[in-house]
């Protein structure tokens, strides 16, 4: 006799939705058309005011795999994901945004890899432990991502390039990994609410509890880039959620203090630096000069408060540890040395020059 209560479906696919009628059908189709059938699809409607709610109501009536949670008030993507996780029953969680999509056959490839009995990854709690050959031992399985245009055509593929601890501290976007649900539930890991950088903060919290991690080279997820959109409103969002300026650094510092590994501490610090410099040269590159300087100084202050002792007591090397892709290591190394040895006043001028 089979005890049905002991049978757990493989995946819970989590998707927040808010006024998403332009792309949501493509996201939904990419999930429901997967040939692998052992999953549930949990969609949290975050107070939509367009036709999204009606679309999801019809969808849930027509497909038993779909569970829709309707929130009356918009609470943000973090709250929507947390709500869905609490309703999830799958062994592993997968995340998708309403304007993205999974590639055909993605769930089959994930299930095959997670069901494999070989190459079960690294136990970070005890690296000497022999975990190879143990079935179903993977806690996190990372996979690649495609950046695609609005019409779905490929811009660039990004297969994972790291392994071991370096990959552990480079999870960042939640769409690019499957995570064992029990890790999230047992350790009370949640997305931040009323904050930016939800994915990175969640992933940093997760990395502190992840014992075993694998990677596969296939790109299973497509992230849609709106090429007409700019990041000119990012400073306004930071003003709306001012604590976001320091939350990533705080999570990095928490992980840093909890780690007993010197090499892991270097990687965690470099993760903080990589985020810090991406702020300066990335999302604010098109903003007005006064906005650039304001954000630089506020983020610099947050970094100093969380990592001042490390900033002034250590050096950043280019080749060790090998975290992230080489171009990221090069940008961090050059920027760090420039700011440290030429001074912040010079670095401010450099930031302004980079945006012209």
XYZ file of C-alpha atoms in Angstrom:
356
model
C 0.000 0.000 0.000
C 1.408 3.399 -1.000
C 1.056 6.171 1.512
C 0.084 9.087 -0.716
C 0.981 11.581 1.992
C 4.628 10.610 1.609
C 4.679 11.324 -2.115
C 6.021 14.779 -2.838
C 5.883 16.440 -6.238
C 9.222 17.460 -7.654
C 8.821 21.183 -8.352
C 6.830 24.137 -7.111
C 7.099 26.892 -9.696
C 6.679 30.325 -8.101
C 5.587 33.379 -10.088
C 4.493 36.815 -8.842
C 2.155 38.680 -11.201
C 1.173 42.320 -11.337
C -0.511 44.000 -14.311
C 1.314 41.610 -16.572
C -1.012 41.054 -19.515
C 1.602 42.044 -22.095
C 3.869 39.021 -21.494
C 2.235 36.761 -18.931
C 0.759 34.317 -21.436
C 4.229 33.502 -22.776
C 5.490 32.836 -19.238
C 2.496 30.647 -18.395
C 2.741 28.707 -21.660
C 6.447 28.029 -21.094
C 5.608 26.379 -17.767
C 2.415 24.489 -18.610
C 3.770 23.158 -21.913
C 6.726 21.416 -20.251
C 6.681 17.698 -21.018
C 7.705 16.932 -17.428
C 4.444 16.919 -15.484
C 5.381 16.509 -11.810
C 5.022 20.122 -10.705
C 2.634 22.690 -9.327
C 2.461 26.275 -10.538
C 1.765 28.856 -7.849
C 1.005 32.374 -9.055
C 0.510 35.277 -6.675
C -1.510 38.104 -8.176
C -0.218 41.155 -6.363
C -3.316 43.333 -6.615
C -3.460 43.666 -10.419
C -5.751 46.296 -11.872
C -5.625 45.290 -15.544
C -6.925 42.001 -16.985
C -4.357 39.829 -15.185
C -6.733 38.772 -12.413
C -9.437 37.568 -14.846
C -6.807 35.763 -16.916
C -5.495 33.915 -13.854
C -8.971 33.016 -12.597
C -9.749 31.292 -15.907
C -6.328 29.633 -15.930
C -6.733 28.100 -12.472
C -10.160 26.703 -13.402
C -8.818 25.030 -16.537
C -5.616 23.484 -15.201
C -5.372 21.639 -11.879
C -1.621 22.261 -11.672
C -2.217 25.993 -11.290
C -2.859 27.527 -7.890
C -3.537 31.274 -7.829
C -3.344 33.454 -4.729
C -5.067 36.823 -5.019
C -3.738 39.645 -2.853
C -6.024 42.640 -2.502
C -3.192 45.120 -1.953
C 0.055 45.381 -3.865
C 2.839 44.368 -1.506
C 5.790 43.999 -3.839
C 7.580 41.071 -5.413
C 9.208 39.911 -2.167
C 5.915 39.596 -0.332
C 4.297 37.889 -3.342
C 7.045 35.252 -3.510
C 7.012 34.667 0.256
C 3.243 34.138 0.134
C 3.591 31.562 -2.645
C 6.421 29.702 -0.883
C 4.227 29.234 2.178
C 1.673 27.444 -0.034
C 4.221 25.297 -1.885
C 4.422 21.499 -1.583
C 7.189 20.614 -4.040
C 10.565 19.147 -3.168
C 12.312 21.945 -5.058
C 11.364 25.551 -5.734
C 11.746 27.203 -9.128
C 11.172 30.898 -9.749
C 9.959 32.717 -12.843
C 9.013 36.335 -13.506
C 5.883 37.172 -15.470
C 7.770 38.568 -18.483
C 10.317 35.723 -18.764
C 10.054 32.084 -19.837
C 11.579 28.623 -19.438
C 12.980 26.888 -22.509
C 11.318 23.727 -23.806
C 12.397 20.627 -21.909
C 13.833 22.597 -18.983
C 11.985 20.627 -16.287
C 12.977 17.284 -17.835
C 16.645 18.271 -17.732
C 16.404 19.531 -14.165
C 14.576 16.423 -12.952
C 17.076 14.143 -14.689
C 20.007 15.919 -13.077
C 18.422 16.076 -9.638
C 17.585 12.401 -9.849
C 21.104 11.401 -10.844
C 23.090 9.347 -8.388
C 26.477 10.724 -9.368
C 28.204 14.081 -9.052
C 26.137 15.276 -6.129
C 28.245 18.334 -5.475
C 30.100 19.712 -2.477
C 29.154 19.612 1.168
C 30.276 23.028 2.392
C 29.578 22.136 6.010
C 32.163 19.349 5.710
C 34.119 19.435 2.410
C 35.876 16.197 3.320
C 32.586 14.295 3.463
C 32.188 11.867 0.580
C 28.824 12.764 -0.904
C 29.443 11.348 -4.370
C 27.146 8.511 -5.205
C 24.490 9.557 -2.703
C 21.105 9.857 -4.367
C 19.093 13.079 -4.231
C 21.682 14.983 -2.211
C 21.590 18.275 -4.127
C 20.318 21.299 -2.241
C 20.775 23.867 -5.002
C 21.088 23.200 -8.728
C 22.267 26.182 -10.783
C 21.724 26.504 -14.522
C 22.364 29.032 -17.271
C 20.276 31.962 -18.439
C 19.601 33.525 -21.821
C 19.219 37.274 -22.185
C 16.583 37.819 -24.866
C 14.971 40.793 -26.561
C 11.338 41.720 -26.144
C 10.441 39.496 -29.095
C 12.210 36.524 -27.465
C 15.222 36.492 -29.796
C 18.567 35.707 -28.199
C 20.969 38.466 -27.177
C 23.481 36.370 -25.250
C 23.652 33.080 -23.362
C 25.139 32.997 -19.870
C 25.980 29.456 -18.751
C 27.297 29.238 -15.179
C 31.091 29.525 -15.144
C 31.861 28.872 -11.509
C 31.886 25.918 -9.157
C 32.361 25.181 -5.485
C 32.345 28.066 -2.998
C 32.717 30.655 -5.754
C 29.360 29.576 -7.170
C 27.859 29.488 -3.705
C 28.428 33.221 -3.263
C 27.426 34.090 -6.818
C 23.832 32.796 -6.907
C 22.310 36.312 -7.147
C 19.277 35.800 -9.421
C 16.689 33.317 -8.187
C 15.528 32.376 -11.692
C 18.821 30.550 -12.300
C 18.601 27.802 -9.712
C 16.322 25.195 -8.214
C 16.480 25.081 -4.422
C 15.328 22.400 -2.020
C 12.230 23.794 -0.295
C 13.091 22.337 3.107
C 16.186 24.569 3.320
C 14.031 27.654 2.871
C 11.316 26.524 5.277
C 13.529 25.033 7.983
C 15.754 28.106 8.191
C 13.039 30.730 7.828
C 14.610 32.245 4.719
C 12.443 34.912 3.112
C 12.663 37.585 0.481
C 12.921 41.102 1.914
C 9.716 43.121 1.776
C 9.624 46.813 0.824
C 13.116 46.589 -0.575
C 15.100 46.435 -3.767
C 17.689 43.751 -4.596
C 15.297 41.019 -3.416
C 17.006 38.263 -5.403
C 20.512 39.006 -4.205
C 19.510 39.359 -0.558
C 17.501 36.111 -0.666
C 20.411 34.304 -2.329
C 22.908 35.580 0.233
C 20.635 34.369 3.030
C 20.286 31.013 1.295
C 24.032 30.607 0.763
C 24.625 30.562 4.524
C 22.583 27.345 4.787
C 23.443 25.623 1.526
C 25.454 22.483 2.149
C 25.483 21.021 -1.349
C 25.406 22.775 -4.678
C 25.603 21.657 -8.290
C 25.718 23.350 -11.642
C 24.652 22.344 -15.095
C 25.825 24.095 -18.247
C 22.493 24.241 -20.078
C 20.682 27.601 -20.291
C 17.154 26.752 -19.168
C 15.709 30.198 -18.485
C 15.220 33.226 -20.732
C 15.232 36.688 -19.177
C 13.565 39.325 -21.300
C 15.344 42.687 -21.622
C 13.280 45.760 -22.321
C 15.792 47.650 -24.451
C 13.651 50.791 -24.455
C 13.789 50.975 -20.683
C 16.510 52.881 -18.867
C 17.564 52.879 -15.236
C 16.957 56.559 -14.701
C 14.393 55.881 -12.000
C 16.676 53.696 -9.862
C 17.737 56.529 -7.572
C 14.072 57.357 -6.947
C 13.487 53.713 -5.998
C 16.417 53.832 -3.593
C 14.926 57.007 -2.107
C 11.636 55.120 -1.672
C 13.426 52.217 0.010
C 16.511 53.872 1.553
C 17.409 50.791 3.612
C 18.074 48.980 0.334
C 21.336 50.882 -0.010
C 22.839 48.886 2.818
C 20.863 45.620 2.914
C 23.130 43.776 0.450
C 26.213 44.872 2.377
C 24.617 43.838 5.682
C 23.760 40.379 4.345
C 27.301 40.023 3.015
C 28.649 41.042 6.416
C 26.376 38.588 8.233
C 27.610 35.796 5.991
C 31.194 36.986 6.410
C 30.961 36.932 10.215
C 29.291 33.506 10.219
C 31.888 31.921 7.945
C 34.830 30.041 9.400
C 36.635 29.861 6.058
C 39.190 32.515 5.088
C 38.705 31.814 1.381
C 34.924 32.099 1.728
C 35.337 35.410 3.531
C 37.353 36.762 0.610
C 34.666 35.614 -1.796
C 31.909 37.211 0.282
C 33.813 40.492 0.437
C 34.342 40.410 -3.323
C 30.620 39.798 -3.793
C 29.976 42.992 -1.828
C 32.534 44.878 -3.920
C 31.161 43.540 -7.205
C 27.695 44.777 -6.226
C 29.119 48.130 -5.089
C 30.917 48.777 -8.375
C 27.975 47.566 -10.450
C 25.991 50.334 -8.768
C 28.534 52.954 -9.809
C 29.091 51.828 -13.401
C 25.814 50.058 -14.102
C 22.383 51.178 -13.066
C 23.225 54.873 -12.591
C 25.289 55.323 -15.739
C 22.625 57.484 -17.447
C 21.634 59.570 -14.462
C 22.391 63.223 -13.876
C 25.788 64.051 -12.297
C 24.320 65.099 -8.946
C 22.382 61.813 -8.760
C 25.508 59.791 -9.548
C 27.491 61.504 -6.822
C 24.664 61.201 -4.295
C 24.319 57.465 -4.877
C 28.071 56.910 -4.891
C 28.488 58.630 -1.536
C 25.507 56.907 0.078
C 26.590 53.458 -1.128
C 30.180 54.169 -0.142
C 28.989 55.081 3.351
C 27.003 51.831 3.600
C 30.002 49.804 2.414
C 32.276 51.538 4.927
C 29.847 50.871 7.767
C 29.671 47.165 6.984
C 33.193 46.435 5.721
C 35.359 49.341 6.864
C 37.742 47.041 8.747
C 38.242 44.825 5.696
C 38.437 47.742 3.242
C 41.347 49.306 5.079
C 43.099 46.145 6.164
C 43.226 43.955 3.051
C 44.063 44.057 -0.617
C 42.049 42.744 -3.537
C 43.975 40.492 -5.924
C 43.108 40.020 -9.564
C 43.551 36.271 -9.928
C 42.698 34.809 -6.518
C 40.156 33.818 -5.522
C 38.620 33.074 -8.917
C 35.154 34.460 -8.339
C 32.862 35.571 -11.138
C 33.991 35.960 -14.727
C 37.376 37.479 -15.482
C 35.903 40.757 -16.703
C 34.135 41.221 -13.365
C 37.337 40.483 -11.462
C 39.201 42.968 -13.657
C 36.619 45.734 -13.136
C 36.579 45.175 -9.361
C 40.380 45.059 -9.151
C 40.940 48.205 -11.237
C 38.127 50.134 -9.530
C 39.200 49.105 -6.036
C 42.822 50.124 -6.600
C 41.824 53.378 -8.267
C 39.521 54.352 -5.419
C 41.970 53.248 -2.736
C 45.188 54.775 -4.089
C 43.967 57.787 -6.115
C 41.279 58.788 -3.663
C 37.521 59.145 -3.628
C 37.589 62.640 -5.173
C 39.345 61.250 -8.250
C 36.985 58.272 -8.352
C 33.971 60.597 -8.311
C 35.324 62.365 -11.418
C 35.892 58.974 -13.048
C 32.299 57.922 -12.350
C 30.975 61.083 -13.979
C 33.217 60.532 -16.995
C 32.027 56.944 -17.435
C 28.411 58.097 -17.877
C 29.005 60.549 -20.708
